[in-house]
Amino acid sequence: MKSPLAPHPVDVHVGARLRLARTLKARSQDDLGHGLGVTFQQIQKYESGANRISASALFRLSVVLERSVEWFFEGLEPTDPGRADGPERLGALMHSRDGAQMALAMARLSPSMRRKVLAVVRAFVTDDLADDRPGA
């Protein structure tokens, strides 16, 4: 029996951008699906990259979410769309639900509070790196 193919990295990227746009507009999958005439399960499949988004569906999504079609492809590396290191990690974080919600929450904080939260996050990262060292 043949195993199913993994989603194409471009479909995963566009799906992640769809999730980000939907989250930033505070729309549920059900609400977005209803507006497009599809089920929330279809929106889930689009967001995971399991189902490709047709050109007409992408156009409708861009209108409903008030984003340009090109926006869904921003940050995509034409030479290696599946790479996930360096700046691509930041893009992957910002395309995730947690990353988008974190950015929105951080934007509501005062500059001094943002610096304090950042210091805590950096401490976690430093501790995590220390745990990975031999003999730690």
mmCIF file of N, CA and C in Angstrom:
data_model
loop_
_atom_site.group_PDB
_atom_site.id
_atom_site.type_symbol
_atom_site.label_atom_id
_atom_site.label_comp_id
_atom_site.label_asym_id
_atom_site.label_seq_id
_atom_site.Cartn_x
_atom_site.Cartn_y
_atom_site.Cartn_z
ATOM 1 N N MET A 1 0.837 -1.185 0.000
ATOM 2 C CA MET A 1 0.000 0.000 0.000
ATOM 3 C C MET A 1 0.882 1.248 0.000
ATOM 4 N N LYS A 2 0.545 2.203 -0.801
ATOM 5 C CA LYS A 2 1.329 3.423 -0.956
ATOM 6 C C LYS A 2 0.983 4.413 0.158
ATOM 7 N N SER A 3 2.012 5.004 0.789
ATOM 8 C CA SER A 3 1.771 5.982 1.845
ATOM 9 C C SER A 3 1.351 7.316 1.224
ATOM 10 N N PRO A 4 0.525 8.083 1.937
ATOM 11 C CA PRO A 4 0.107 9.376 1.392
ATOM 12 C C PRO A 4 1.281 10.344 1.314
ATOM 13 N N LEU A 5 1.253 11.195 0.327
ATOM 14 C CA LEU A 5 2.306 12.188 0.159
ATOM 15 C C LEU A 5 2.154 13.305 1.175
ATOM 16 N N ALA A 6 3.280 13.806 1.636
ATOM 17 C CA ALA A 6 3.268 14.951 2.542
ATOM 18 C C ALA A 6 2.838 16.184 1.768
ATOM 19 N N PRO A 7 2.218 17.144 2.454
ATOM 20 C CA PRO A 7 1.833 18.382 1.761
ATOM 21 C C PRO A 7 3.058 19.086 1.190
ATOM 22 N N HIS A 8 2.879 19.751 0.079
ATOM 23 C CA HIS A 8 3.964 20.513 -0.532
ATOM 24 C C HIS A 8 4.289 21.707 0.363
ATOM 25 N N PRO A 9 5.567 22.055 0.519
ATOM 26 C CA PRO A 9 5.953 23.184 1.376
ATOM 27 C C PRO A 9 5.258 24.503 1.007
ATOM 28 N N VAL A 10 4.963 24.722 -0.263
ATOM 29 C CA VAL A 10 4.259 25.953 -0.651
ATOM 30 C C VAL A 10 2.836 25.936 -0.101
ATOM 31 N N ASP A 11 2.173 24.787 -0.167
ATOM 32 C CA ASP A 11 0.812 24.683 0.370
ATOM 33 C C ASP A 11 0.807 24.889 1.879
ATOM 34 N N VAL A 12 1.833 24.372 2.551
ATOM 35 C CA VAL A 12 1.957 24.554 4.000
ATOM 36 C C VAL A 12 2.166 26.034 4.317
ATOM 37 N N HIS A 13 3.025 26.698 3.551
ATOM 38 C CA HIS A 13 3.304 28.121 3.769
ATOM 39 C C HIS A 13 2.045 28.962 3.563
ATOM 40 N N VAL A 14 1.354 28.751 2.444
ATOM 41 C CA VAL A 14 0.135 29.519 2.158
ATOM 42 C C VAL A 14 -0.922 29.222 3.218
ATOM 43 N N GLY A 15 -1.021 27.978 3.651
ATOM 44 C CA GLY A 15 -1.974 27.626 4.705
ATOM 45 C C GLY A 15 -1.656 28.319 6.018
ATOM 46 N N ALA A 16 -0.365 28.402 6.344
ATOM 47 C CA ALA A 16 0.043 29.094 7.574
ATOM 48 C C ALA A 16 -0.279 30.580 7.484
ATOM 49 N N ARG A 17 -0.083 31.162 6.310
ATOM 50 C CA ARG A 17 -0.430 32.582 6.121
ATOM 51 C C ARG A 17 -1.941 32.780 6.232
ATOM 52 N N LEU A 18 -2.714 31.808 5.738
ATOM 53 C CA LEU A 18 -4.166 31.871 5.882
ATOM 54 C C LEU A 18 -4.541 31.855 7.355
ATOM 55 N N ARG A 19 -3.936 30.952 8.132
ATOM 56 C CA ARG A 19 -4.221 30.884 9.563
ATOM 57 C C ARG A 19 -3.875 32.203 10.241
ATOM 58 N N LEU A 20 -2.724 32.784 9.888
ATOM 59 C CA LEU A 20 -2.315 34.055 10.469
ATOM 60 C C LEU A 20 -3.312 35.154 10.127
ATOM 61 N N ALA A 21 -3.700 35.260 8.876
ATOM 62 C CA ALA A 21 -4.654 36.301 8.460
ATOM 63 C C ALA A 21 -5.989 36.121 9.166
ATOM 64 N N ARG A 22 -6.437 34.883 9.279
ATOM 65 C CA ARG A 22 -7.714 34.610 9.948
ATOM 66 C C ARG A 22 -7.628 34.981 11.427
ATOM 67 N N THR A 23 -6.519 34.616 12.074
ATOM 68 C CA THR A 23 -6.328 34.922 13.493
ATOM 69 C C THR A 23 -6.269 36.432 13.724
ATOM 70 N N LEU A 24 -5.553 37.141 12.859
ATOM 71 C CA LEU A 24 -5.441 38.594 13.009
ATOM 72 C C LEU A 24 -6.790 39.288 12.821
ATOM 73 N N LYS A 25 -7.680 38.681 12.042
ATOM 74 C CA LYS A 25 -9.028 39.235 11.833
ATOM 75 C C LYS A 25 -10.010 38.714 12.876
ATOM 76 N N ALA A 26 -9.523 37.877 13.806
ATOM 77 C CA ALA A 26 -10.350 37.292 14.862
ATOM 78 C C ALA A 26 -11.557 36.548 14.282
ATOM 79 N N ARG A 27 -11.313 35.772 13.246
ATOM 80 C CA ARG A 27 -12.367 34.974 12.612
ATOM 81 C C ARG A 27 -12.140 33.512 12.962
ATOM 82 N N SER A 28 -13.211 32.790 13.235
ATOM 83 C CA SER A 28 -13.096 31.351 13.479
ATOM 84 C C SER A 28 -13.042 30.623 12.146
ATOM 85 N N GLN A 29 -12.603 29.385 12.180
ATOM 86 C CA GLN A 29 -12.596 28.578 10.968
ATOM 87 C C GLN A 29 -14.023 28.395 10.456
ATOM 88 N N ASP A 30 -14.955 28.199 11.366
ATOM 89 C CA ASP A 30 -16.351 28.022 10.994
ATOM 90 C C ASP A 30 -16.908 29.273 10.323
ATOM 91 N N ASP A 31 -16.622 30.422 10.907
ATOM 92 C CA ASP A 31 -17.090 31.696 10.366
ATOM 93 C C ASP A 31 -16.512 31.944 8.972
ATOM 94 N N LEU A 32 -15.219 31.707 8.828
ATOM 95 C CA LEU A 32 -14.574 31.914 7.532
ATOM 96 C C LEU A 32 -15.120 30.939 6.494
ATOM 97 N N GLY A 33 -15.263 29.684 6.890
ATOM 98 C CA GLY A 33 -15.806 28.688 5.981
ATOM 99 C C GLY A 33 -17.215 29.027 5.534
ATOM 100 N N HIS A 34 -18.036 29.468 6.472
ATOM 101 C CA HIS A 34 -19.411 29.849 6.139
ATOM 102 C C HIS A 34 -19.428 30.992 5.125
ATOM 103 N N GLY A 35 -18.547 31.958 5.310
ATOM 104 C CA GLY A 35 -18.470 33.086 4.383
ATOM 105 C C GLY A 35 -18.021 32.684 2.986
ATOM 106 N N LEU A 36 -17.294 31.566 2.893
ATOM 107 C CA LEU A 36 -16.802 31.104 1.591
ATOM 108 C C LEU A 36 -17.641 29.974 1.007
ATOM 109 N N GLY A 37 -18.578 29.467 1.812
ATOM 110 C CA GLY A 37 -19.406 28.364 1.340
ATOM 111 C C GLY A 37 -18.729 27.012 1.440
ATOM 112 N N VAL A 38 -17.787 26.881 2.395
ATOM 113 C CA VAL A 38 -17.135 25.599 2.641
ATOM 114 C C VAL A 38 -17.225 25.293 4.135
ATOM 115 N N THR A 39 -16.913 24.069 4.509
ATOM 116 C CA THR A 39 -16.968 23.682 5.914
ATOM 117 C C THR A 39 -15.725 24.145 6.662
ATOM 118 N N PHE A 40 -15.829 24.156 7.986
ATOM 119 C CA PHE A 40 -14.651 24.517 8.781
ATOM 120 C C PHE A 40 -13.561 23.469 8.600
ATOM 121 N N GLN A 41 -13.960 22.213 8.304
ATOM 122 C CA GLN A 41 -12.966 21.181 8.055
ATOM 123 C C GLN A 41 -12.126 21.507 6.819
ATOM 124 N N GLN A 42 -12.780 22.099 5.811
ATOM 125 C CA GLN A 42 -12.040 22.491 4.601
ATOM 126 C C GLN A 42 -11.036 23.586 4.942
ATOM 127 N N ILE A 43 -11.441 24.536 5.770
ATOM 128 C CA ILE A 43 -10.519 25.602 6.199
ATOM 129 C C ILE A 43 -9.349 24.970 6.963
ATOM 130 N N GLN A 44 -9.630 23.985 7.830
ATOM 131 C CA GLN A 44 -8.554 23.290 8.548
ATOM 132 C C GLN A 44 -7.574 22.652 7.571
ATOM 133 N N LYS A 45 -8.103 22.013 6.536
ATOM 134 C CA LYS A 45 -7.242 21.357 5.555
ATOM 135 C C LYS A 45 -6.430 22.371 4.765
ATOM 136 N N TYR A 46 -7.039 23.523 4.442
ATOM 137 C CA TYR A 46 -6.290 24.590 3.783
ATOM 138 C C TYR A 46 -5.150 25.057 4.684
ATOM 139 N N GLU A 47 -5.457 25.294 5.962
ATOM 140 C CA GLU A 47 -4.466 25.846 6.884
ATOM 141 C C GLU A 47 -3.317 24.886 7.153
ATOM 142 N N SER A 48 -3.573 23.595 7.124
ATOM 143 C CA SER A 48 -2.513 22.618 7.364
ATOM 144 C C SER A 48 -1.707 22.327 6.099
ATOM 145 N N GLY A 49 -2.239 22.729 4.957
ATOM 146 C CA GLY A 49 -1.583 22.432 3.695
ATOM 147 C C GLY A 49 -1.997 21.091 3.127
ATOM 148 N N ALA A 50 -2.896 20.374 3.821
ATOM 149 C CA ALA A 50 -3.345 19.060 3.356
ATOM 150 C C ALA A 50 -4.106 19.186 2.036
ATOM 151 N N ASN A 51 -4.879 20.265 1.896
ATOM 152 C CA ASN A 51 -5.584 20.541 0.643
ATOM 153 C C ASN A 51 -5.043 21.833 0.053
ATOM 154 N N ARG A 52 -4.801 21.815 -1.235
ATOM 155 C CA ARG A 52 -4.349 23.023 -1.922
ATOM 156 C C ARG A 52 -5.513 23.988 -2.082
ATOM 157 N N ILE A 53 -5.187 25.258 -2.029
ATOM 158 C CA ILE A 53 -6.193 26.296 -2.212
ATOM 159 C C ILE A 53 -6.210 26.672 -3.686
ATOM 160 N N SER A 54 -7.373 26.563 -4.307
ATOM 161 C CA SER A 54 -7.475 26.923 -5.724
ATOM 162 C C SER A 54 -7.296 28.428 -5.892
ATOM 163 N N ALA A 55 -7.026 28.841 -7.097
ATOM 164 C CA ALA A 55 -6.836 30.264 -7.385
ATOM 165 C C ALA A 55 -8.089 31.057 -7.035
ATOM 166 N N SER A 56 -9.260 30.534 -7.379
ATOM 167 C CA SER A 56 -10.498 31.273 -7.088
ATOM 168 C C SER A 56 -10.745 31.343 -5.586
ATOM 169 N N ALA A 57 -10.463 30.254 -4.856
ATOM 170 C CA ALA A 57 -10.645 30.273 -3.400
ATOM 171 C C ALA A 57 -9.647 31.231 -2.754
ATOM 172 N N LEU A 58 -8.407 31.246 -3.248
ATOM 173 C CA LEU A 58 -7.407 32.164 -2.702
ATOM 174 C C LEU A 58 -7.823 33.606 -2.942
ATOM 175 N N PHE A 59 -8.378 33.870 -4.095
ATOM 176 C CA PHE A 59 -8.847 35.222 -4.396
ATOM 177 C C PHE A 59 -9.970 35.616 -3.441
ATOM 178 N N ARG A 60 -10.940 34.720 -3.227
ATOM 179 C CA ARG A 60 -12.047 35.017 -2.302
ATOM 180 C C ARG A 60 -11.521 35.218 -0.883
ATOM 181 N N LEU A 61 -10.574 34.379 -0.467
ATOM 182 C CA LEU A 61 -9.984 34.525 0.863
ATOM 183 C C LEU A 61 -9.285 35.871 1.010
ATOM 184 N N SER A 62 -8.591 36.289 -0.037
ATOM 185 C CA SER A 62 -7.883 37.575 0.034
ATOM 186 C C SER A 62 -8.859 38.728 0.206
ATOM 187 N N VAL A 63 -10.020 38.630 -0.431
ATOM 188 C CA VAL A 63 -11.036 39.680 -0.301
ATOM 189 C C VAL A 63 -11.631 39.673 1.112
ATOM 190 N N VAL A 64 -12.036 38.491 1.569
ATOM 191 C CA VAL A 64 -12.680 38.369 2.882
ATOM 192 C C VAL A 64 -11.728 38.778 4.010
ATOM 193 N N LEU A 65 -10.456 38.398 3.896
ATOM 194 C CA LEU A 65 -9.482 38.679 4.954
ATOM 195 C C LEU A 65 -8.731 39.989 4.737
ATOM 196 N N GLU A 66 -9.093 40.691 3.661
ATOM 197 C CA GLU A 66 -8.507 42.001 3.351
ATOM 198 C C GLU A 66 -6.979 41.939 3.240
ATOM 199 N N ARG A 67 -6.507 40.964 2.487
ATOM 200 C CA ARG A 67 -5.084 40.791 2.201
ATOM 201 C C ARG A 67 -4.929 40.634 0.699
ATOM 202 N N SER A 68 -3.797 41.043 0.168
ATOM 203 C CA SER A 68 -3.551 40.817 -1.257
ATOM 204 C C SER A 68 -3.221 39.339 -1.463
ATOM 205 N N VAL A 69 -3.444 38.850 -2.652
ATOM 206 C CA VAL A 69 -3.089 37.468 -2.965
ATOM 207 C C VAL A 69 -1.592 37.267 -2.737
ATOM 208 N N GLU A 70 -0.796 38.252 -3.106
ATOM 209 C CA GLU A 70 0.656 38.156 -2.941
ATOM 210 C C GLU A 70 1.053 37.989 -1.482
ATOM 211 N N TRP A 71 0.261 38.558 -0.573
ATOM 212 C CA TRP A 71 0.568 38.494 0.862
ATOM 213 C C TRP A 71 0.690 37.051 1.334
ATOM 214 N N PHE A 72 -0.124 36.160 0.769
ATOM 215 C CA PHE A 72 -0.106 34.760 1.184
ATOM 216 C C PHE A 72 1.206 34.066 0.820
ATOM 217 N N PHE A 73 1.962 34.650 -0.099
ATOM 218 C CA PHE A 73 3.224 34.057 -0.538
ATOM 219 C C PHE A 73 4.439 34.774 0.046
ATOM 220 N N GLU A 74 4.245 35.858 0.785
ATOM 221 C CA GLU A 74 5.365 36.604 1.356
ATOM 222 C C GLU A 74 6.185 35.708 2.275
ATOM 223 N N GLY A 75 7.495 35.864 2.176
ATOM 224 C CA GLY A 75 8.396 35.095 3.016
ATOM 225 C C GLY A 75 8.734 33.727 2.465
ATOM 226 N N LEU A 76 8.154 33.383 1.335
ATOM 227 C CA LEU A 76 8.415 32.088 0.715
ATOM 228 C C LEU A 76 9.691 32.182 -0.097
ATOM 229 N N GLU A 77 10.625 31.306 0.181
ATOM 230 C CA GLU A 77 11.888 31.268 -0.554
ATOM 231 C C GLU A 77 11.683 30.479 -1.842
ATOM 232 N N PRO A 78 11.820 31.110 -3.003
ATOM 233 C CA PRO A 78 11.598 30.391 -4.255
ATOM 234 C C PRO A 78 12.565 29.232 -4.479
ATOM 235 N N THR A 79 13.772 29.321 -3.931
ATOM 236 C CA THR A 79 14.761 28.280 -4.179
ATOM 237 C C THR A 79 14.606 27.085 -3.252
ATOM 238 N N ASP A 80 14.087 27.298 -2.033
ATOM 239 C CA ASP A 80 13.965 26.199 -1.084
ATOM 240 C C ASP A 80 12.826 26.484 -0.117
ATOM 241 N N PRO A 81 11.567 26.294 -0.552
ATOM 242 C CA PRO A 81 10.434 26.669 0.282
ATOM 243 C C PRO A 81 10.271 25.836 1.533
ATOM 244 N N GLY A 82 10.933 24.696 1.650
ATOM 245 C CA GLY A 82 10.763 23.840 2.817
ATOM 246 C C GLY A 82 11.777 24.069 3.916
ATOM 247 N N ARG A 83 12.726 24.974 3.693
ATOM 248 C CA ARG A 83 13.784 25.219 4.674
ATOM 249 C C ARG A 83 13.214 25.873 5.922
ATOM 250 N N ALA A 84 13.706 25.474 7.095
ATOM 251 C CA ALA A 84 13.177 26.029 8.345
ATOM 252 C C ALA A 84 14.298 26.342 9.320
ATOM 253 N N ASP A 85 15.262 27.157 8.909
ATOM 254 C CA ASP A 85 16.324 27.562 9.810
ATOM 255 C C ASP A 85 16.541 29.064 9.692
ATOM 256 N N GLY A 86 17.209 29.646 10.674
ATOM 257 C CA GLY A 86 17.494 31.076 10.644
ATOM 258 C C GLY A 86 16.235 31.912 10.575
ATOM 259 N N PRO A 87 16.194 32.886 9.646
ATOM 260 C CA PRO A 87 15.029 33.772 9.552
ATOM 261 C C PRO A 87 13.723 33.015 9.274
ATOM 262 N N GLU A 88 13.821 31.831 8.690
ATOM 263 C CA GLU A 88 12.615 31.063 8.401
ATOM 264 C C GLU A 88 11.926 30.618 9.686
ATOM 265 N N ARG A 89 12.700 30.417 10.768
ATOM 266 C CA ARG A 89 12.093 30.049 12.052
ATOM 267 C C ARG A 89 11.186 31.162 12.544
ATOM 268 N N LEU A 90 11.630 32.403 12.383
ATOM 269 C CA LEU A 90 10.801 33.530 12.791
ATOM 270 C C LEU A 90 9.517 33.553 11.984
ATOM 271 N N GLY A 91 9.630 33.333 10.685
ATOM 272 C CA GLY A 91 8.442 33.292 9.845
ATOM 273 C C GLY A 91 7.494 32.188 10.266
ATOM 274 N N ALA A 92 8.047 31.011 10.570
ATOM 275 C CA ALA A 92 7.210 29.893 11.001
ATOM 276 C C ALA A 92 6.512 30.225 12.314
ATOM 277 N N LEU A 93 7.221 30.870 13.237
ATOM 278 C CA LEU A 93 6.604 31.267 14.497
ATOM 279 C C LEU A 93 5.479 32.265 14.261
ATOM 280 N N MET A 94 5.731 33.268 13.444
ATOM 281 C CA MET A 94 4.716 34.295 13.211
ATOM 282 C C MET A 94 3.515 33.759 12.441
ATOM 283 N N HIS A 95 3.703 32.679 11.712
ATOM 284 C CA HIS A 95 2.586 32.087 10.981
ATOM 285 C C HIS A 95 1.777 31.150 11.854
ATOM 286 N N SER A 96 2.305 30.811 13.032
ATOM 287 C CA SER A 96 1.581 29.917 13.928
ATOM 288 C C SER A 96 0.564 30.709 14.740
ATOM 289 N N ARG A 97 -0.428 30.007 15.233
ATOM 290 C CA ARG A 97 -1.452 30.648 16.071
ATOM 291 C C ARG A 97 -0.816 31.249 17.313
ATOM 292 N N ASP A 98 0.060 30.484 17.994
ATOM 293 C CA ASP A 98 0.704 30.987 19.207
ATOM 294 C C ASP A 98 1.555 32.219 18.924
ATOM 295 N N GLY A 99 2.307 32.181 17.836
ATOM 296 C CA GLY A 99 3.164 33.314 17.498
ATOM 297 C C GLY A 99 2.369 34.570 17.209
ATOM 298 N N ALA A 100 1.283 34.425 16.465
ATOM 299 C CA ALA A 100 0.443 35.583 16.150
ATOM 300 C C ALA A 100 -0.209 36.141 17.406
ATOM 301 N N GLN A 101 -0.698 35.257 18.271
ATOM 302 C CA GLN A 101 -1.321 35.727 19.509
ATOM 303 C C GLN A 101 -0.296 36.367 20.438
ATOM 304 N N MET A 102 0.921 35.809 20.458
ATOM 305 C CA MET A 102 1.974 36.387 21.276
ATOM 306 C C MET A 102 2.321 37.787 20.789
ATOM 307 N N ALA A 103 2.444 37.952 19.480
ATOM 308 C CA ALA A 103 2.770 39.268 18.923
ATOM 309 C C ALA A 103 1.672 40.278 19.229
ATOM 310 N N LEU A 104 0.417 39.872 19.115
ATOM 311 C CA LEU A 104 -0.693 40.784 19.429
ATOM 312 C C LEU A 104 -0.683 41.173 20.904
ATOM 313 N N ALA A 105 -0.427 40.198 21.781
ATOM 314 C CA ALA A 105 -0.379 40.490 23.213
ATOM 315 C C ALA A 105 0.800 41.409 23.536
ATOM 316 N N MET A 106 1.961 41.139 22.947
ATOM 317 C CA MET A 106 3.139 41.979 23.192
ATOM 318 C C MET A 106 2.898 43.407 22.715
ATOM 319 N N ALA A 107 2.172 43.563 21.632
ATOM 320 C CA ALA A 107 1.910 44.901 21.099
ATOM 321 C C ALA A 107 1.068 45.735 22.061
ATOM 322 N N ARG A 108 0.314 45.076 22.924
ATOM 323 C CA ARG A 108 -0.532 45.796 23.888
ATOM 324 C C ARG A 108 0.233 46.230 25.138
ATOM 325 N N LEU A 109 1.443 45.683 25.332
ATOM 326 C CA LEU A 109 2.233 46.017 26.512
ATOM 327 C C LEU A 109 2.985 47.326 26.317
ATOM 328 N N SER A 110 3.308 47.958 27.431
ATOM 329 C CA SER A 110 4.147 49.156 27.376
ATOM 330 C C SER A 110 5.556 48.731 26.976
ATOM 331 N N PRO A 111 6.349 49.676 26.445
ATOM 332 C CA PRO A 111 7.731 49.323 26.068
ATOM 333 C C PRO A 111 8.533 48.741 27.227
ATOM 334 N N SER A 112 8.378 49.281 28.428
ATOM 335 C CA SER A 112 9.154 48.754 29.561
ATOM 336 C C SER A 112 8.704 47.341 29.920
ATOM 337 N N MET A 113 7.414 47.063 29.832
ATOM 338 C CA MET A 113 6.926 45.722 30.126
ATOM 339 C C MET A 113 7.377 44.736 29.044
ATOM 340 N N ARG A 114 7.407 45.181 27.786
ATOM 341 C CA ARG A 114 7.893 44.310 26.701
ATOM 342 C C ARG A 114 9.342 43.897 26.954
ATOM 343 N N ARG A 115 10.177 44.848 27.412
ATOM 344 C CA ARG A 115 11.574 44.528 27.697
ATOM 345 C C ARG A 115 11.679 43.496 28.820
ATOM 346 N N LYS A 116 10.819 43.606 29.818
ATOM 347 C CA LYS A 116 10.833 42.643 30.928
ATOM 348 C C LYS A 116 10.411 41.251 30.452
ATOM 349 N N VAL A 117 9.366 41.188 29.643
ATOM 350 C CA VAL A 117 8.923 39.898 29.108
ATOM 351 C C VAL A 117 10.017 39.299 28.233
ATOM 352 N N LEU A 118 10.649 40.119 27.418
ATOM 353 C CA LEU A 118 11.729 39.646 26.562
ATOM 354 C C LEU A 118 12.885 39.083 27.396
ATOM 355 N N ALA A 119 13.200 39.738 28.510
ATOM 356 C CA ALA A 119 14.273 39.247 29.385
ATOM 357 C C ALA A 119 13.924 37.863 29.932
ATOM 358 N N VAL A 120 12.662 37.647 30.291
ATOM 359 C CA VAL A 120 12.235 36.332 30.784
ATOM 360 C C VAL A 120 12.362 35.286 29.677
ATOM 361 N N VAL A 121 11.917 35.619 28.474
ATOM 362 C CA VAL A 121 12.001 34.683 27.356
ATOM 363 C C VAL A 121 13.456 34.349 27.055
ATOM 364 N N ARG A 122 14.309 35.350 27.055
ATOM 365 C CA ARG A 122 15.731 35.104 26.807
ATOM 366 C C ARG A 122 16.318 34.183 27.875
ATOM 367 N N ALA A 123 15.883 34.330 29.129
ATOM 368 C CA ALA A 123 16.365 33.456 30.205
ATOM 369 C C ALA A 123 15.965 32.009 29.936
ATOM 370 N N PHE A 124 14.759 31.806 29.432
ATOM 371 C CA PHE A 124 14.329 30.447 29.090
ATOM 372 C C PHE A 124 15.186 29.876 27.970
ATOM 373 N N VAL A 125 15.450 30.679 26.967
ATOM 374 C CA VAL A 125 16.255 30.218 25.835
ATOM 375 C C VAL A 125 17.663 29.886 26.307
ATOM 376 N N THR A 126 18.261 30.722 27.135
ATOM 377 C CA THR A 126 19.606 30.494 27.655
ATOM 378 C C THR A 126 19.635 29.228 28.491
ATOM 379 N N ASP A 127 18.641 29.035 29.380
ATOM 380 C CA ASP A 127 18.578 27.830 30.200
ATOM 381 C C ASP A 127 18.420 26.595 29.327
ATOM 382 N N ASP A 128 17.609 26.680 28.297
ATOM 383 C CA ASP A 128 17.383 25.554 27.398
ATOM 384 C C ASP A 128 18.668 25.187 26.673
ATOM 385 N N LEU A 129 19.437 26.183 26.236
ATOM 386 C CA LEU A 129 20.700 25.928 25.563
ATOM 387 C C LEU A 129 21.713 25.312 26.522
ATOM 388 N N ALA A 130 21.700 25.759 27.782
ATOM 389 C CA ALA A 130 22.610 25.211 28.777
ATOM 390 C C ALA A 130 22.306 23.739 29.041
ATOM 391 N N ASP A 131 21.032 23.367 29.038
ATOM 392 C CA ASP A 131 20.635 21.975 29.256
ATOM 393 C C ASP A 131 21.099 21.071 28.146
ATOM 394 N N ASP A 132 21.310 21.605 26.938
ATOM 395 C CA ASP A 132 21.737 20.813 25.802
ATOM 396 C C ASP A 132 23.237 20.575 25.754
ATOM 397 N N ARG A 133 24.013 21.288 26.595
ATOM 398 C CA ARG A 133 25.468 21.131 26.578
ATOM 399 C C ARG A 133 25.875 19.808 27.212
ATOM 400 N N PRO A 134 26.940 19.190 26.703
ATOM 401 C CA PRO A 134 27.430 17.940 27.325
ATOM 402 C C PRO A 134 27.818 18.171 28.777
ATOM 403 N N GLY A 135 27.448 17.241 29.629
ATOM 404 C CA GLY A 135 27.793 17.333 31.048
ATOM 405 C C GLY A 135 26.860 18.205 31.847
ATOM 406 N N ALA A 136 25.831 18.766 31.213
ATOM 407 C CA ALA A 136 24.913 19.646 31.949
ATOM 408 C C ALA A 136 23.859 18.831 32.655
#
